[in-house]
Structure formats: structure tokens, C-alpha cells
Amino acid sequence: MVATSIDPVGKKDPKEEIMKAALKLFTEKGYFNTSIADIRQLADVSTGTIYHYFKNKEAIADALFEEVVHSLEDSIREIRKLSNTFERLRAIVELFFELAENEPEIMRFIVAVRHQEFLGNRPALSLSSPFQKLTQIMEEGIRTGELRRMDPLVASGVFYGTVARMVLLRLEGVLEKRLEWYLLDTWTAIWRALSP
Amino acid sequence: MVATSIDPVGKKDPKEEIMKAALKLFTEKGYFNTSIADIRQLADVSTGTIYHYFKNKEAIADALFEEVVHSLEDSIREIRKLSNTFERLRAIVELFFELAENEPEIMRFIVAVRHQEFLGNRPALSLSSPFQKLTQIMEEGIRTGELRRMDPLVASGVFYGTVARMVLLRLEGVLEKRLEWYLLDTWTAIWRALSP
DNA sequence: AGATTTCGATTGAATGCTCGATCTATTGGG
DNA sequence: CCCAATAGATCGAGCATTCAATCGAAATCT
């Protein structure tokens, strides 16, 4: 009479359960190796429920993509408020490294999933707004003399390429220590590459 | 009576035609979006012929992987003969940039295909022998003092991450000029990051 | 309060289709 | 005459999606 649900803690919003299960499976086995039946089982819902909340399988991936991009945008927007380019870039490295340790599935979805293969018309993540914002930070840094004169696309390529590669190596189990352990070396290398 | 084939030039080795078609389709649409029928059509052979030369669809991808890795190994082996670390790393950047312009499909297969999703038990390309060789070059360079003291995995992460990212940006059409145009900036950044 | 209606949420069996793989038949070069 | 090579029809498993039926909690009525 008091509680609306038997389970004292879990609200079990089905939509969230479905997305959580899909994220886990998509990043673990890949989109095409994941069947609706797999998601159904892990999320502990019926087929019908899945199709009640999502138009089809692709729409689940689409919702995940949207969510991750928005969350990244928010983080980057916050980071842009920092006072100088050094702080901004360093904060982005730390954000990615921390995410990789604490939310490996989300990070895998960002750096290791080929979205174009199943998300019909989305621009590649390489062209999505967080990446554009990164290039803007580079342009600004070069303009103010905080970064060396160079093509901004090369600057963001060096930066994102390095960070994403370190994250991937960690997610694949090549790096045995936590990413914080590699932070100093990584950041030193990046800053030497970009600073004047 | 003279020629063994009607076509004056093309030998049309079916196995090669199949692999060529598969490479094109796998890199363009992805492994799972490519059907045997697609390959059959593009390679202009029958289903029976495909299964005569390959056990199954996966075996085609496997053969491609093998071929690419071997060819990469050969190139890296040659490059290791160069006299110092500077020359070696620079040669690798040039190799990747040149491959991206002249053999975009092969390059896409290297940097943009998630092999683990369909090649059962292969180690990720990140762990394959060309990548290990790269890390060895880094270790050696650090030992001889040609590179700054740092974790060799970070060194190879910075290096390969940057190169692969530039290549990918080019393949995705983000970089409008040929990669040679970005070579100087890219190499300067890499060398600043790694040199003592 | 109790009975009745309503409607979104949920279920899972049924459907239909794509596609990898197989199989039998035919060909033609040595 | 033999056997590798080729052809293409056929099969059947797996999978995304649909659908008719049921639930259950609130809203409305008596």
C-alpha cells in the first residue's frame, strides 16, 4: 500500500534498462552480433516492450549515440570556460582518461564503435560537434599564441589521436596500469607537440 | 588459339577478384552489410566459385587480414634497416600517408575496420605484430637516447595514434588536401613529442 | 466505497524475410 | 576420361518486426 513497487530500490525504468543492456552488448560484441533477443534477456523485458519504446534496433543505437554526444558536449562546454588553452586541453585528457576507467562502456562506444555502419545518415563521430569544438579550441590557442603555429586540424589530430589511442590500448587490455599512471608521460608528449 | 583467355590483359584469377571485391565492399559498407551476393556480383563469379576458394565469408576477411598484416610487416622490416630512429619513424609516417592516398581501401581496412567483430579469435590489430614492432623501435630509440625517456607504450601510442587519426580524417574527407600537405606539421609535432 | 471503464504498458508466440551455406549438375582443359 | 572449376537453384537457421491478447492502475461512475 505504501510502496508503488515491490523492489525497495530499483525503479526499473524499462527504457533505461534497455539502453543500458544495449550499450553493454553493442560495445562488447558489436551491433551486428547483438540480437534483440540478447537485449531482451539482459534488460529483462519482453520483445514487445522494446518495440514499445523504440521504433527498431537502430533507434536504440541512435538514442545511445545522442545521449553520449550530448553528455560529451556538456563536458566540453564546461571545460571551455577554463582560463587558458593549457588548462583546457589538460582537462580534456583527464576527462577521457577518467571516463575510460569509470565508464569503460561509454568510452568504448566513443572510440571503438563504427557508428556509420549501422546509423544510416549520421555524420561520423569524427565530424560530430564535440570534435568540432576541439578544433575550435585549437584555433583559438594558435591565434592567441598559446599553441605553436600549425594547421589546427593537425593539432586536433595529434591531440585526439593520441588520447583516443591511449584509451583504446587501455580498454583492449594492452596497458596494464590505470591510465592515471600514463597521464604525465602522455600529457608531456602532447604539450611538447603543441606548445610554441 | 594463341591466347588462353579472351581478355587481352586481365588474367582474372577468381580468388584475387573475390578478395578485391570483398576488400572494397567490407571497407565501404562494412563486413555485416556485405552479403555473399554482393561479393559474387562485384567479383563477377558464381556462389559456387566463392565457396570453392573460401571455406566461408569469414575466411575471406581472414585472408585479407593476413595479406595486409604481412605486407605491413614487410614494409616495417625494411624500414627497420634504416640507420636511426628519426629516419625510421619518419619513413613510417610517409608510408602510411602514401598508402592512404594510393591504396585507400587497404588503409581503411587497417585503421577503420573493427576486425574483432567478425574475425573470431584474432588478436586486435592493436596487438598484431606490426604494432609490436613499432613499440620495439620506440624501446630501442629510448635506450640509445635518440628519444626522450618515457614509457615506450606511450611513445608508440602518441605516434600511431596521431598518424592513424590523420589518415582517418583524410579517408573521411575531413582533410581536403592530400596528406603530403600536412606531413611537415604532423611530423614536426610527432618529433617534438618524442625527441629528447 | 465499490463497481466499471479506459488505455497505456507488457507479453510472447507467430510471421516473413534475408542471407550464408550446401548440393547437384555441367563444363572444359590437360 | 578425369577432375578441378563453375554455375545457380535450394535450403533452413536466425533474426527483426508485428500483432492480438492480457494486465493493471488510475479515472469515472453509481
XYZ file of C-alpha atoms (C1' of nucleotides) in Angstrom:
452
model
C 0.000 0.000 0.000
C 2.885 2.306 0.747
C 5.398 1.347 -1.920
C 4.452 1.574 -5.580
C 6.824 -1.242 -6.369
C 7.963 -4.361 -4.577
C 11.632 -3.702 -5.162
C 12.724 -1.219 -2.486
C 15.388 0.475 -4.582
C 15.223 -0.232 -8.312
C 12.775 1.869 -10.260
C 13.448 -0.263 -13.337
C 12.531 2.236 -15.961
C 12.333 -0.135 -18.921
C 13.660 2.366 -21.427
C 16.783 2.882 -19.352
C 17.212 -0.824 -18.762
C 17.035 -1.434 -22.492
C 19.589 1.244 -23.289
C 21.921 0.046 -20.573
C 21.758 -3.515 -21.854
C 22.208 -2.409 -25.448
C 25.243 -0.286 -24.585
C 26.854 -3.209 -22.834
C 26.167 -5.643 -25.648
C 26.965 -3.295 -28.540
C 30.341 -2.402 -27.071
C 31.140 -5.945 -26.020
C 30.071 -7.961 -29.048
C 29.288 -5.324 -31.629
C 25.980 -4.087 -33.007
C 25.518 -6.837 -35.563
C 26.423 -9.619 -33.184
C 23.769 -8.417 -30.769
C 20.226 -9.638 -31.341
C 17.034 -8.159 -29.976
C 16.722 -11.415 -28.055
C 20.058 -10.697 -26.355
C 18.925 -7.240 -25.300
C 15.546 -8.600 -24.228
C 17.217 -11.125 -21.979
C 19.785 -8.812 -20.383
C 17.305 -5.976 -19.837
C 14.763 -8.462 -18.518
C 11.868 -7.165 -20.613
C 9.783 -8.636 -23.393
C 10.225 -8.100 -27.108
C 7.032 -6.077 -27.162
C 8.339 -3.648 -24.563
C 11.428 -2.950 -26.596
C 9.328 -2.101 -29.623
C 7.018 -0.036 -27.475
C 9.872 2.326 -26.599
C 11.948 2.103 -29.754
C 10.949 2.048 -33.397
C 13.555 -0.589 -34.176
C 17.015 -1.831 -33.293
C 18.749 1.066 -34.994
C 16.749 3.540 -32.911
C 18.298 2.126 -29.750
C 21.787 2.748 -31.067
C 20.662 6.159 -32.213
C 19.392 7.099 -28.765
C 22.666 5.948 -27.231
C 24.648 7.999 -29.720
C 22.560 11.068 -28.989
C 22.975 10.645 -25.246
C 26.732 10.203 -25.405
C 27.267 13.139 -27.749
C 25.186 15.422 -25.565
C 26.994 14.414 -22.431
C 30.333 14.993 -24.164
C 29.144 18.374 -25.389
C 28.230 19.397 -21.875
C 31.619 18.383 -20.526
C 33.469 20.220 -23.277
C 31.321 23.308 -22.788
C 32.305 23.365 -19.117
C 35.939 22.860 -19.973
C 35.930 25.760 -22.435
C 35.258 28.054 -19.511
C 38.728 27.380 -18.150
C 41.088 30.288 -18.434
C 43.678 29.124 -20.949
C 44.429 26.528 -23.588
C 46.857 24.594 -21.435
C 44.212 24.047 -18.764
C 41.538 23.206 -21.314
C 43.490 20.562 -23.154
C 44.783 19.062 -19.978
C 41.232 18.854 -18.630
C 40.078 17.044 -21.749
C 42.821 14.452 -21.404
C 41.885 13.936 -17.785
C 38.194 13.679 -18.673
C 38.833 10.975 -21.259
C 41.211 9.037 -19.050
C 38.801 9.153 -16.155
C 35.851 8.141 -18.286
C 37.818 5.214 -19.658
C 38.403 3.896 -16.153
C 34.988 4.613 -14.679
C 32.667 4.222 -17.655
C 34.532 1.884 -19.986
C 31.401 1.030 -21.941
C 30.647 4.634 -22.767
C 34.253 5.221 -23.706
C 34.279 2.157 -25.900
C 31.177 3.435 -27.605
C 33.017 6.703 -28.315
C 36.389 5.486 -29.514
C 35.850 1.925 -30.695
C 32.449 1.686 -32.337
C 31.967 2.310 -36.058
C 28.625 4.072 -35.915
C 28.364 4.729 -39.622
C 27.955 1.033 -40.238
C 24.530 0.924 -38.637
C 23.436 4.526 -38.079
C 22.200 5.388 -41.533
C 22.857 9.075 -42.108
C 24.671 10.300 -39.027
C 27.922 12.128 -39.607
C 30.868 10.116 -38.351
C 31.790 10.851 -34.764
C 34.947 12.413 -36.208
C 32.728 15.162 -37.616
C 30.337 15.483 -34.712
C 30.099 18.555 -32.590
C 32.497 17.622 -29.760
C 35.243 17.136 -32.294
C 34.474 20.469 -33.947
C 34.641 22.158 -30.565
C 38.056 20.641 -30.011
C 39.305 22.080 -33.280
C 37.927 25.462 -32.242
C 39.912 25.313 -29.023
C 42.996 24.633 -31.126
C 42.290 27.547 -33.470
C 41.881 29.869 -30.539
C 45.079 28.646 -28.874
C 47.044 29.166 -32.055
C 45.579 32.631 -32.550
C 46.495 33.744 -29.044
C 49.976 32.296 -29.347
C 49.396 29.700 -26.632
C 49.965 26.982 -29.210
C 52.575 26.755 -31.900
C 51.639 27.956 -35.382
C 50.346 24.928 -37.251
C 47.311 23.672 -39.078
C 44.514 23.429 -36.468
C 43.339 20.146 -37.924
C 46.780 18.691 -37.390
C 46.752 20.000 -33.830
C 43.436 18.354 -33.061
C 44.546 15.228 -34.931
C 47.652 14.906 -32.785
C 45.694 15.592 -29.643
C 42.630 13.438 -30.174
C 44.588 10.711 -31.959
C 46.964 10.339 -29.032
C 44.291 10.450 -26.349
C 41.969 8.055 -28.167
C 44.807 5.653 -28.838
C 45.863 5.554 -25.198
C 42.270 4.998 -24.163
C 41.854 2.205 -26.682
C 45.061 0.488 -25.612
C 43.774 0.554 -22.071
C 40.326 -0.756 -22.997
C 41.904 -3.565 -25.011
C 43.998 -4.542 -22.020
C 47.355 -3.644 -23.575
C 48.094 -1.112 -20.844
C 48.134 -2.951 -17.567
C 48.221 0.026 -15.259
C 45.400 2.522 -14.815
C 45.524 5.427 -17.227
C 46.460 7.905 -14.494
C 49.775 6.142 -14.421
C 50.432 7.179 -18.043
C 48.974 10.650 -17.688
C 52.197 12.540 -17.060
C 54.075 10.976 -19.981
C 51.107 11.399 -22.263
C 50.448 14.979 -21.358
C 54.108 15.934 -21.588
C 54.289 14.461 -25.068
C 51.124 16.225 -26.206
C 52.145 19.571 -24.792
C 55.599 19.365 -26.354
C 53.947 18.669 -29.693
C 51.590 21.633 -29.481
C 53.250 24.326 -27.368
C 55.259 27.104 -29.066
C 44.112 -20.300 -80.282
C 47.002 -18.172 -79.250
C 45.621 -16.520 -76.169
C 44.468 -18.594 -73.231
C 41.823 -16.010 -72.473
C 39.682 -13.669 -74.496
C 40.584 -10.633 -72.438
C 43.996 -9.479 -73.735
C 45.145 -8.103 -70.371
C 43.176 -9.350 -67.393
C 44.145 -12.734 -66.037
C 41.062 -12.730 -63.819
C 42.296 -15.015 -61.121
C 38.975 -15.656 -59.365
C 40.499 -15.773 -55.913
C 42.032 -12.362 -56.385
C 38.862 -10.946 -57.859
C 36.911 -12.172 -54.876
C 39.345 -10.669 -52.387
C 39.466 -7.394 -54.277
C 35.692 -7.148 -54.314
C 35.438 -8.109 -50.659
C 38.026 -5.522 -49.623
C 36.126 -2.833 -51.455
C 32.781 -3.798 -50.006
C 33.967 -4.508 -46.468
C 35.677 -1.122 -46.210
C 32.853 0.751 -47.923
C 29.778 -0.746 -46.298
C 31.193 -2.877 -43.512
C 31.502 -6.615 -43.163
C 27.967 -7.233 -41.949
C 26.364 -5.023 -44.568
C 28.094 -7.014 -47.281
C 26.403 -10.185 -48.477
C 27.945 -13.042 -50.379
C 25.620 -11.998 -53.197
C 27.240 -8.543 -53.227
C 30.710 -10.037 -53.492
C 29.512 -12.519 -56.111
C 28.171 -9.709 -58.245
C 31.147 -7.341 -57.961
C 33.717 -10.070 -58.475
C 31.645 -11.462 -61.343
C 31.807 -15.067 -60.199
C 29.250 -17.577 -59.029
C 28.421 -18.508 -55.472
C 29.961 -21.902 -56.067
C 33.270 -20.348 -57.063
C 33.442 -18.302 -53.890
C 32.898 -21.386 -51.755
C 35.371 -23.301 -53.844
C 38.151 -20.908 -52.836
C 36.988 -19.958 -49.348
C 35.501 -22.009 -46.562
C 33.039 -19.256 -45.679
C 32.566 -15.490 -45.537
C 34.803 -15.092 -42.525
C 37.635 -16.846 -44.338
C 37.642 -14.114 -46.981
C 38.076 -11.419 -44.327
C 40.702 -13.596 -42.703
C 42.708 -13.893 -45.902
C 42.550 -10.125 -46.364
C 43.724 -9.552 -42.818
C 46.597 -11.959 -43.288
C 47.655 -10.314 -46.542
C 47.558 -6.792 -45.131
C 49.445 -7.694 -41.971
C 52.142 -9.485 -43.951
C 52.559 -6.602 -46.330
C 52.811 -4.203 -43.389
C 55.342 -6.458 -41.711
C 57.497 -6.470 -44.826
C 57.431 -2.691 -45.038
C 58.307 -2.258 -41.381
C 61.094 -4.814 -41.668
C 62.619 -2.790 -44.491
C 62.226 0.422 -42.546
C 63.967 -1.022 -39.501
C 67.119 -1.278 -41.619
C 67.369 2.500 -41.717
C 70.226 3.907 -39.681
C 68.469 5.778 -36.877
C 65.169 6.244 -35.093
C 64.454 9.608 -36.691
C 64.649 8.120 -40.166
C 62.656 5.051 -39.204
C 59.716 6.897 -37.669
C 59.663 9.430 -40.443
C 59.597 6.631 -43.014
C 56.628 5.020 -41.278
C 54.655 8.249 -41.351
C 55.421 8.632 -45.036
C 54.453 5.026 -45.707
C 51.064 5.434 -44.036
C 50.364 8.770 -45.681
C 51.289 7.427 -49.088
C 49.238 4.270 -48.615
C 46.242 6.332 -47.590
C 46.384 8.275 -50.854
C 47.236 5.423 -53.197
C 45.512 2.454 -51.564
C 42.694 3.968 -49.547
C 40.840 0.690 -49.257
C 43.803 -1.099 -47.711
C 44.373 1.802 -45.367
C 40.730 1.855 -44.371
C 40.974 -1.842 -43.650
C 43.907 -1.110 -41.331
C 42.678 1.907 -39.405
C 38.885 1.854 -39.676
C 37.731 -1.754 -39.579
C 36.898 -3.493 -36.301
C 38.242 -6.938 -37.138
C 37.438 -8.473 -33.770
C 33.762 -8.192 -34.525
C 33.896 -10.821 -37.236
C 37.302 -12.497 -37.024
C 36.709 -14.908 -34.197
C 39.945 -15.341 -32.329
C 42.387 -12.968 -33.946
C 44.193 -10.565 -31.664
C 43.105 -6.979 -32.292
C 45.223 -5.207 -34.860
C 46.473 -3.110 -31.930
C 48.212 -6.227 -30.694
C 49.342 -7.609 -34.024
C 52.929 -7.893 -34.998
C 53.363 -4.573 -36.882
C 52.286 -2.707 -33.765
C 54.656 -4.711 -31.598
C 57.482 -3.915 -33.987
C 56.663 -0.234 -33.664
C 56.905 -0.436 -29.894
C 60.263 -2.189 -30.278
C 61.538 0.682 -32.397
C 60.477 3.030 -29.611
C 62.210 0.977 -26.928
C 65.399 0.958 -28.925
C 65.238 4.701 -29.565
C 64.764 5.411 -25.887
C 67.587 3.084 -24.942
C 70.036 4.762 -27.324
C 68.968 8.216 -26.204
C 67.526 9.145 -29.600
C 64.127 9.502 -27.966
C 63.182 11.128 -24.705
C 62.883 8.905 -21.650
C 59.254 7.840 -21.431
C 57.080 4.765 -21.355
C 57.543 3.047 -24.749
C 53.832 2.303 -24.929
C 53.064 5.972 -24.578
C 55.580 6.744 -27.287
C 54.016 4.309 -29.702
C 50.559 5.489 -28.627
C 51.380 9.095 -29.452
C 52.963 8.088 -32.708
C 50.451 5.606 -34.058
C 47.500 7.498 -32.625
C 48.490 10.667 -34.414
C 49.297 9.006 -37.713
C 46.165 6.869 -37.731
C 43.999 9.832 -36.823
C 45.375 11.961 -39.653
C 44.860 9.095 -42.069
C 41.310 8.589 -40.876
C 40.457 12.275 -41.142
C 41.704 12.155 -44.695
C 39.772 9.000 -45.587
C 36.605 10.502 -44.098
C 37.014 13.583 -46.236
C 37.655 15.978 -43.342
C 41.080 16.901 -44.689
C 40.595 18.391 -48.115
C 44.217 18.499 -49.187
C 46.372 15.467 -49.851
C 48.175 14.140 -46.793
C 51.568 15.273 -48.087
C 50.327 18.771 -47.441
C 50.033 18.002 -43.715
C 53.206 15.940 -43.493
C 55.537 18.685 -42.262
C 53.209 19.867 -39.479
C 52.413 16.321 -38.456
C 55.991 15.160 -38.385
C 57.202 18.241 -36.534
C 54.575 17.672 -33.851
C 55.419 13.991 -33.502
C 59.130 14.583 -33.314
C 58.740 17.345 -30.744
C 56.691 14.955 -28.644
C 59.249 12.156 -28.795
C 62.702 13.705 -29.178
C 64.848 14.400 -26.089
C -16.807 2.594 -1.120
C -17.316 -0.376 -4.553
C -18.085 -1.307 -9.428
C -16.891 -0.306 -14.063
C -14.479 1.646 -17.777
C -10.372 3.007 -20.083
C -5.980 2.947 -22.008
C -1.118 2.767 -21.863
C 2.145 -0.839 -20.785
C 3.503 -5.520 -21.399
C 3.639 -10.130 -23.140
C 5.456 -13.758 -26.222
C 4.030 -16.510 -29.985
C 3.733 -16.045 -34.992
C 5.439 -14.143 -39.283
C 8.152 -13.385 -43.058
C 12.455 -12.471 -44.975
C 17.349 -12.151 -45.603
C 21.403 -14.467 -46.329
C 25.118 -17.869 -45.592
C 25.904 -22.261 -46.937
C 25.079 -26.608 -49.426
C 24.328 -29.649 -53.233
C 23.715 -31.430 -57.662
C 24.631 -30.692 -62.373
C 27.539 -29.077 -66.178
C 31.744 -27.644 -68.350
C 36.166 -27.914 -70.423
C 41.194 -28.178 -70.223
C 45.036 -31.455 -69.961
C 38.446 -39.633 -69.441
C 39.073 -37.260 -65.237
C 38.731 -33.827 -62.022
C 39.093 -29.100 -60.788
C 36.275 -25.192 -61.679
C 31.927 -23.062 -62.277
C 27.078 -22.449 -62.121
C 22.821 -21.477 -59.833
C 18.812 -23.380 -57.621
C 17.544 -24.648 -52.973
C 17.563 -24.994 -48.107
C 16.985 -23.690 -43.487
C 18.563 -21.085 -39.465
C 18.450 -16.880 -37.379
C 16.614 -12.678 -36.724
C 13.960 -8.218 -36.759
C 9.482 -6.956 -36.514
C 4.357 -7.470 -35.933
C 0.187 -8.380 -33.601
C -3.601 -9.969 -30.983
C -4.321 -10.735 -26.312
C -3.830 -9.531 -21.392
C -2.676 -6.829 -17.497
C -3.230 -3.341 -14.089
C -3.594 1.143 -12.280
C -5.899 5.154 -12.365
C -10.150 7.680 -13.645
C -15.111 7.839 -13.761
C -19.470 6.497 -12.438
C -23.351 4.593 -9.254
